[in-house]
Coordinates of C-alpha atoms and ligand atoms in Angstrom, one line a residue:
M1 CA 7.6 6.8 11.7
T2 CA 10.1 8.5 10.5
E3 CA 10.4 6.2 7.2
A4 CA 8.6 6.1 3.7
R5 CA 6.4 2.7 4.2
R6 CA 4.8 1.0 1.0
I7 CA 1.8 -0.9 1.2
L8 CA 0.0 -3.7 -1.6
G9 CA -3.1 -3.1 -2.1
I10 CA -5.5 -6.4 -3.7
D11 CA -9.3 -5.9 -5.3
T12 CA -10.6 -9.4 -7.0
S13 CA -14.3 -8.0 -5.7
C14 CA -16.2 -8.9 -9.0
D15 CA -14.3 -9.0 -12.5
D16 CA -11.2 -7.3 -11.9
T17 CA -8.1 -8.0 -10.7
G18 CA -6.5 -5.7 -9.1
V19 CA -3.2 -4.7 -7.6
G20 CA -1.7 -1.6 -6.2
I21 CA 1.7 0.3 -4.5
V22 CA 1.2 3.1 -2.4
E23 CA 3.8 4.7 0.0
L24 CA 2.7 6.3 3.4
A25 CA 5.2 9.3 3.7
P26 CA 6.1 10.4 7.1
D27 CA 3.8 13.6 7.4
G28 CA 0.6 11.1 6.0
Q29 CA 1.2 12.3 2.2
V30 CA 0.9 9.7 -0.5
R31 CA 2.0 8.2 -3.8
V32 CA 0.9 5.4 -6.7
L33 CA 3.5 3.2 -7.6
A34 CA 2.1 1.0 -9.8
N35 CA -1.4 0.1 -10.2
R36 CA -2.3 -3.3 -12.6
V37 CA -5.3 -4.3 -13.5
W38 CA -6.7 -6.8 -15.0
S39 CA -10.2 -7.1 -16.4
Q40 CA -11.8 -10.2 -17.1
T41 CA -13.1 -10.9 -20.5
V42 CA -14.5 -14.0 -20.5
H43 CA -17.9 -12.5 -19.0
A44 CA -18.4 -10.7 -22.5
Q45 CA -20.4 -13.5 -24.2
Y46 CA -22.6 -14.2 -21.4
G47 CA -23.8 -10.3 -21.0
G48 CA -23.0 -10.2 -17.7
V49 CA -20.2 -11.3 -14.7
M50 CA -20.4 -15.0 -14.4
P51 CA -18.9 -15.0 -10.5
E52 CA -17.6 -18.8 -10.8
L53 CA -15.9 -17.8 -13.7
A54 CA -15.1 -14.7 -11.8
S55 CA -13.9 -16.5 -9.1
R56 CA -11.7 -18.9 -11.3
E57 CA -10.2 -16.5 -13.4
H58 CA -8.7 -14.2 -10.5
V59 CA -7.0 -17.3 -9.6
E60 CA -5.5 -17.8 -12.6
R61 CA -4.2 -14.4 -12.9
I62 CA -3.3 -12.5 -9.5
D63 CA 0.2 -14.0 -9.2
D64 CA 1.1 -12.2 -12.2
I65 CA -1.1 -9.0 -12.0
L66 CA 1.4 -9.1 -8.5
Q67 CA 4.6 -9.7 -10.4
E68 CA 3.0 -6.9 -12.7
A69 CA 2.7 -4.2 -10.4
L70 CA 6.0 -5.3 -8.0
K71 CA 7.7 -4.2 -11.3
E72 CA 5.7 -0.5 -12.1
A73 CA 6.8 -0.2 -8.5
G74 CA 10.4 -1.5 -9.1
L75 CA 10.3 -2.9 -5.5
A76 CA 10.6 -6.8 -4.4
L77 CA 8.3 -8.3 -1.9
T78 CA 10.3 -8.0 0.9
D79 CA 10.4 -3.7 0.8
L80 CA 6.4 -4.1 1.7
H81 CA 5.6 -2.9 5.1
A82 CA 1.8 -3.9 5.1
V83 CA -0.5 -5.3 3.1
A84 CA -4.4 -4.7 1.9
A85 CA -7.9 -6.9 0.8
T86 CA -10.7 -5.8 -0.1
S87 CA -12.9 -7.9 2.5
G88 CA -16.5 -6.8 1.2
P89 CA -18.8 -6.6 -0.4
G90 CA -18.3 -8.1 -3.6
L91 CA -18.8 -11.6 -5.1
V92 CA -18.4 -13.6 -2.4
G93 CA -15.8 -16.2 -3.7
A94 CA -14.5 -13.2 -5.9
L95 CA -13.4 -11.2 -2.7
L96 CA -12.5 -14.6 -1.0
V97 CA -9.6 -15.2 -3.7
G98 CA -7.7 -11.3 -2.9
L99 CA -8.7 -11.8 0.4
M100 CA -6.4 -14.9 1.3
Y101 CA -3.9 -14.3 -1.5
G102 CA -3.4 -11.3 0.2
K103 CA -4.0 -12.7 4.6
G104 CA -1.0 -15.5 2.8
L105 CA 0.8 -12.3 2.2
A106 CA 0.8 -10.2 5.0
Q107 CA 1.5 -13.5 7.0
A108 CA 4.9 -14.7 4.7
L109 CA 6.2 -11.6 5.0
G110 CA 5.5 -11.0 8.1
V111 CA 3.6 -7.7 7.8
P112 CA 0.6 -6.0 9.1
F113 CA -3.1 -7.0 7.1
Y114 CA -5.6 -5.0 7.1
S115 CA -8.9 -5.7 5.3
A116 CA -10.2 -3.1 3.7
H117 CA -14.2 -2.1 2.5
H118 CA -15.3 -1.8 -1.1
L119 CA -16.8 1.5 -1.8
E120 CA -14.2 3.4 1.5
G121 CA -11.5 2.2 -0.9
H122 CA -13.5 4.3 -3.5
I123 CA -13.6 7.2 -2.0
F124 CA -10.3 6.6 -1.1
A125 CA -9.4 6.1 -4.4
A126 CA -9.4 10.9 -4.3
A127 CA -7.0 10.4 -1.3
S128 CA -4.5 10.0 -4.3
E129 CA -5.4 13.2 -5.8
A130 CA -5.3 15.4 -2.5
L131 CA -4.9 14.4 0.5
L132 CA -8.9 14.4 2.2
Q133 CA -9.7 17.0 5.0
T134 CA -13.0 15.6 7.1
P135 CA -15.7 16.8 6.2
Y136 CA -17.3 16.1 3.5
L137 CA -19.7 14.8 1.6
A138 CA -18.6 11.5 -0.6
L139 CA -20.2 10.0 -3.4
V140 CA -19.5 6.4 -4.9
V141 CA -21.4 6.0 -8.0
S142 CA -20.3 3.1 -9.3
G143 CA -21.9 -1.0 -11.6
G144 CA -22.5 -2.1 -7.9
H145 CA -23.4 1.9 -6.1
T146 CA -24.8 4.9 -5.8
H147 CA -24.3 6.0 -2.6
L148 CA -23.6 9.5 -1.1
F149 CA -22.2 9.2 2.2
D150 CA -21.3 12.0 5.0
V151 CA -18.2 11.9 6.3
P152 CA -17.4 14.1 8.9
A153 CA -14.8 13.1 9.8
P154 CA -12.4 10.2 10.4
G155 CA -13.4 6.8 10.1
R156 CA -17.2 7.7 10.2
Y157 CA -19.4 7.2 6.9
D158 CA -23.0 8.4 7.5
L159 CA -25.7 6.9 5.5
V160 CA -27.5 10.3 3.5
G161 CA -29.0 8.7 -0.2
A162 CA -29.1 5.5 -2.1
T163 CA -30.1 4.3 -5.4
R164 CA -33.7 2.5 -4.4
D165 CA -33.1 0.8 -7.7
D166 CA -30.3 0.4 -9.5
A167 CA -26.7 1.8 -9.8
A168 CA -25.5 4.1 -11.1
G169 CA -23.3 2.4 -13.8
E170 CA -26.1 -0.8 -14.5
A171 CA -27.8 1.7 -15.0
F172 CA -25.1 3.4 -18.0
D173 CA -24.8 -0.4 -18.9
K174 CA -28.0 -2.1 -19.6
I175 CA -29.2 1.0 -21.6
A176 CA -26.2 0.9 -23.8
R177 CA -26.8 -3.1 -23.5
L178 CA -30.4 -1.9 -25.2
A179 CA -29.1 0.6 -28.3
G180 CA -26.3 -1.7 -29.1
L181 CA -23.5 0.3 -27.8
G182 CA -21.3 -2.9 -26.2
Y183 CA -20.3 -3.3 -22.7
P184 CA -19.0 -1.8 -20.1
G185 CA -22.2 0.6 -21.3
G186 CA -20.5 3.8 -19.5
P187 CA -17.4 4.2 -21.9
A188 CA -19.7 3.3 -24.5
I189 CA -22.4 6.1 -23.9
S190 CA -19.9 8.5 -23.0
E191 CA -18.1 8.0 -26.7
A192 CA -21.4 8.0 -28.4
A193 CA -22.8 10.5 -26.7
Q194 CA -20.5 12.7 -28.3
R195 CA -21.9 12.1 -32.1
G196 CA -26.0 12.7 -30.4
D197 CA -28.0 15.6 -29.8
P198 CA -28.7 15.6 -25.6
G199 CA -31.9 17.5 -26.2
S200 CA -33.8 14.6 -28.4
V201 CA -35.2 12.2 -26.3
P202 CA -36.7 13.9 -23.1
F203 CA -35.7 12.5 -19.7
K204 CA -38.1 13.1 -16.8
E205 CA -35.9 13.9 -14.2
P206 CA -36.6 10.9 -11.2
L207 CA -37.5 11.5 -7.9
Q208 CA -38.8 15.2 -8.3
G209 CA -40.0 16.7 -5.4
Q210 CA -38.0 14.2 -3.0
Q211 CA -36.9 15.3 0.6
G212 CA -34.5 13.3 0.8
F213 CA -30.9 12.6 -1.7
D214 CA -32.4 9.2 -2.8
F215 CA -31.6 8.0 -6.8
S216 CA -33.5 6.2 -9.2
F217 CA -31.9 5.2 -12.6
S218 CA -35.4 2.9 -12.6
G219 CA -37.5 5.2 -14.7
L220 CA -34.6 7.4 -16.9
K221 CA -34.5 2.8 -18.1
T222 CA -38.6 2.9 -19.3
A223 CA -38.1 5.3 -20.9
A224 CA -34.8 4.0 -22.6
L225 CA -36.2 1.6 -23.7
L226 CA -39.9 3.2 -25.3
A227 CA -37.2 6.1 -27.0
H228 CA -34.9 3.0 -28.6
R229 CA -39.0 1.3 -29.9
G230 CA -39.6 5.2 -31.4
G231 CA -36.6 5.1 -33.7
A232 CA -34.7 7.4 -31.6
T233 CA -30.5 6.0 -32.9
P234 CA -27.8 5.3 -30.5
E235 CA -25.9 8.3 -30.5
N236 CA -29.2 10.4 -29.4
L237 CA -30.3 8.3 -27.1
A238 CA -27.0 7.8 -25.1
A239 CA -26.4 11.7 -25.0
S240 CA -29.4 12.5 -23.9
F241 CA -29.4 10.1 -21.1
Q242 CA -26.4 10.7 -19.4
Q243 CA -27.3 13.9 -19.8
A244 CA -30.3 13.5 -17.8
A245 CA -28.2 11.0 -15.6
V246 CA -25.6 13.9 -14.4
K247 CA -27.7 16.6 -14.2
F248 CA -29.5 14.6 -11.6
L249 CA -26.5 13.2 -9.8
V250 CA -25.0 16.6 -9.6
K251 CA -28.4 18.1 -8.5
T252 CA -29.3 16.1 -5.8
T253 CA -25.2 15.9 -4.4
V254 CA -25.3 19.9 -4.7
R255 CA -28.8 19.6 -2.6
A256 CA -27.2 17.6 0.3
A257 CA -24.3 19.4 0.5
R258 CA -25.4 22.5 0.7
A259 CA -28.6 20.7 3.2
L260 CA -25.3 19.3 5.4
G261 CA -22.8 23.1 4.2
R262 CA -20.3 21.5 3.3
R263 CA -18.0 21.8 1.3
T264 CA -16.2 19.7 -0.5
V265 CA -17.7 16.6 -2.5
V266 CA -15.5 13.8 -3.5
V267 CA -16.5 11.8 -6.8
S268 CA -16.2 8.0 -7.3
G269 CA -16.6 5.0 -8.7
G270 CA -16.5 3.8 -12.1
V271 CA -19.2 6.4 -13.0
A272 CA -16.8 9.0 -11.8
A273 CA -14.6 8.6 -15.1
N274 CA -17.4 10.2 -17.1
A275 CA -16.0 13.6 -18.7
A276 CA -19.7 15.4 -17.7
L277 CA -20.2 14.1 -14.9
R278 CA -16.2 16.2 -14.8
E279 CA -17.6 19.1 -16.3
A280 CA -20.9 19.5 -14.4
F281 CA -19.7 19.0 -11.1
Q282 CA -16.8 21.5 -11.7
Q283 CA -19.2 24.3 -12.3
T284 CA -20.4 23.9 -9.1
G285 CA -18.5 25.9 -6.9
L286 CA -17.3 23.0 -5.0
N287 CA -14.4 22.4 -4.5
V288 CA -14.8 18.8 -6.1
V289 CA -12.6 15.9 -5.6
F290 CA -12.4 13.3 -8.6
P291 CA -9.3 10.1 -8.3
G292 CA -6.5 10.4 -11.1
K293 CA -6.3 8.1 -13.6
G294 CA -6.6 4.3 -13.2
L295 CA -8.2 4.9 -10.1
N296 CA -12.0 5.3 -11.3
T297 CA -13.6 1.8 -11.8
D298 CA -12.1 -1.4 -9.3
N299 CA -8.5 -1.7 -8.8
G300 CA -6.1 -2.2 -5.4
A301 CA -4.4 0.7 -5.3
M302 CA -7.5 2.2 -3.7
I303 CA -7.6 -0.3 -1.5
A304 CA -3.9 0.0 -0.1
L305 CA -4.8 3.7 -0.6
A306 CA -7.4 2.6 2.5
G307 CA -4.8 0.5 4.5
A308 CA -2.1 3.8 4.1
A309 CA -4.7 5.7 6.2
A310 CA -5.3 2.3 8.3
L311 CA -1.1 2.7 8.9
Q312 CA -1.4 6.0 9.4
A313 CA -4.2 5.9 12.2
E314 CA -2.1 3.7 13.8
K315 CA -5.2 1.2 13.8
A316 CA -4.6 -3.0 14.9
P317 CA -4.2 -4.6 12.1
S318 CA -6.8 -7.2 11.4
P319 CA -7.1 -10.7 12.5
L320 CA -6.0 -13.1 9.9
T321 CA -9.6 -14.8 10.7
V322 CA -11.4 -12.6 8.5
G323 CA -14.2 -13.6 5.6
A324 CA -15.1 -12.1 3.0
E325 CA -19.0 -10.2 3.3
A326 CA -20.9 -10.5 0.0
Y327 CA -23.5 -7.4 2.1
A328 CA -20.8 -4.8 4.6
P329 CA -22.8 -1.7 4.9
L330 CA -20.1 0.4 4.7
A331 CA -20.8 1.4 8.8
N332 CA -18.2 3.3 10.9
T333 CA -14.7 2.2 10.6
Ligands
KG4_401 O1 -16.5 0.8 -10.1 P1 -16.9 -0.2 -10.8 O2 -15.1 -0.5 -11.7 O3 -16.9 -1.0 -10.2 C1 -17.7 -0.6 -9.4 O4 -17.5 -1.4 -8.0 O5 -19.2 -1.8 -9.6 O6 -18.4 0.8 -11.7 C2 -17.9 -0.2 -13.1 C3 -18.6 0.9 -13.7 C4 -19.8 0.0 -15.1 O7 -21.0 -0.1 -14.7 C5 -19.3 1.5 -16.3 O8 -20.4 1.4 -17.0 C6 -18.9 2.1 -15.0 O9 -18.4 2.1 -14.1 N1 -18.2 3.7 -16.3 C7 -19.1 4.3 -16.5 C8 -17.3 5.3 -17.2 N2 -16.4 4.2 -17.3 C9 -16.4 2.9 -16.3 N3 -19.8 5.3 -16.5 C10 -20.2 6.2 -17.0 N4 -19.2 6.9 -17.8 C11 -17.9 6.6 -17.5 N5 -16.7 7.6 -19.0
ZN402 ZN1 -16.4 -0.9 -7.6

């Protein structure tokens, strides 16, 4: 292939309507040309995502977000060479909107369609910064996942650790709510933590002494509840919880990297936007790769990047019969 190709990516797995466009150069380099996300606000009044409302809002917004993305990239629909959309995991009704839209668009344009795994998208979000070279470890920390994968070769994902209860982002969200800091909790905790004392609330390290590389946040959540009832200020609670969560995530990942002999670690997903987490990882001496700005939380560009990787690897397009899957383990692709 001697020409650059442009791939459209769509993610509607939860409460963000994301459309992104990337350019794949003949040498395999990728560049994000557009990344537009509509973050649904309709759920705030319920304190959590209402699946049916999410689906409806995706339907209402997706046309506009696509037009915005094309405008940002300075492209027309006919400039696209492939379309990728998330098929899972996520909310089935929400996933279906982007998946069907993507298939229809690919069919109408006569270009290949690729279904993408949401977590692979999160991992590939880091490919916008540095071309990923296997082997590496990938820590995906989001509102729905805390998964640690060993990636020994392209498309091979060996799960080496996962949360036993809440996801990391979920813990940030729940503790922020408890402390009255608002939603989404990650950015709220991070902001409040700057004004708090990280040593003021003692948090016990979860799963101390484990041989494996699992995660757990329920103990931190209970400790936060007790501290809140005991009169800890929101700022002190935020600073102390953030420090404990960051320490635990970094320590477990570094242990896994040593055990598996990996030097490169990709950290992605919404929680990877956390400044304290980034700083702690940067001090580990490992080669740590984070997604670029706007690519940590759910977005369409990361799905376009997954599509670009499929194109580059000359994978066969997905059949248009592919369906949405609520639970889809990231198996070897
Ligand atoms: O990847 P994402 O957009 O959605 C899922 O696939 O779940 O991640 C959203 C999660 C939320 O729980 C949010 O609170 C968290 O990412 N998050 C953060 C930060 N920004 C977003 N957590 C910690 N620090 C942040 N700065
Ligand atoms: Zn996500």
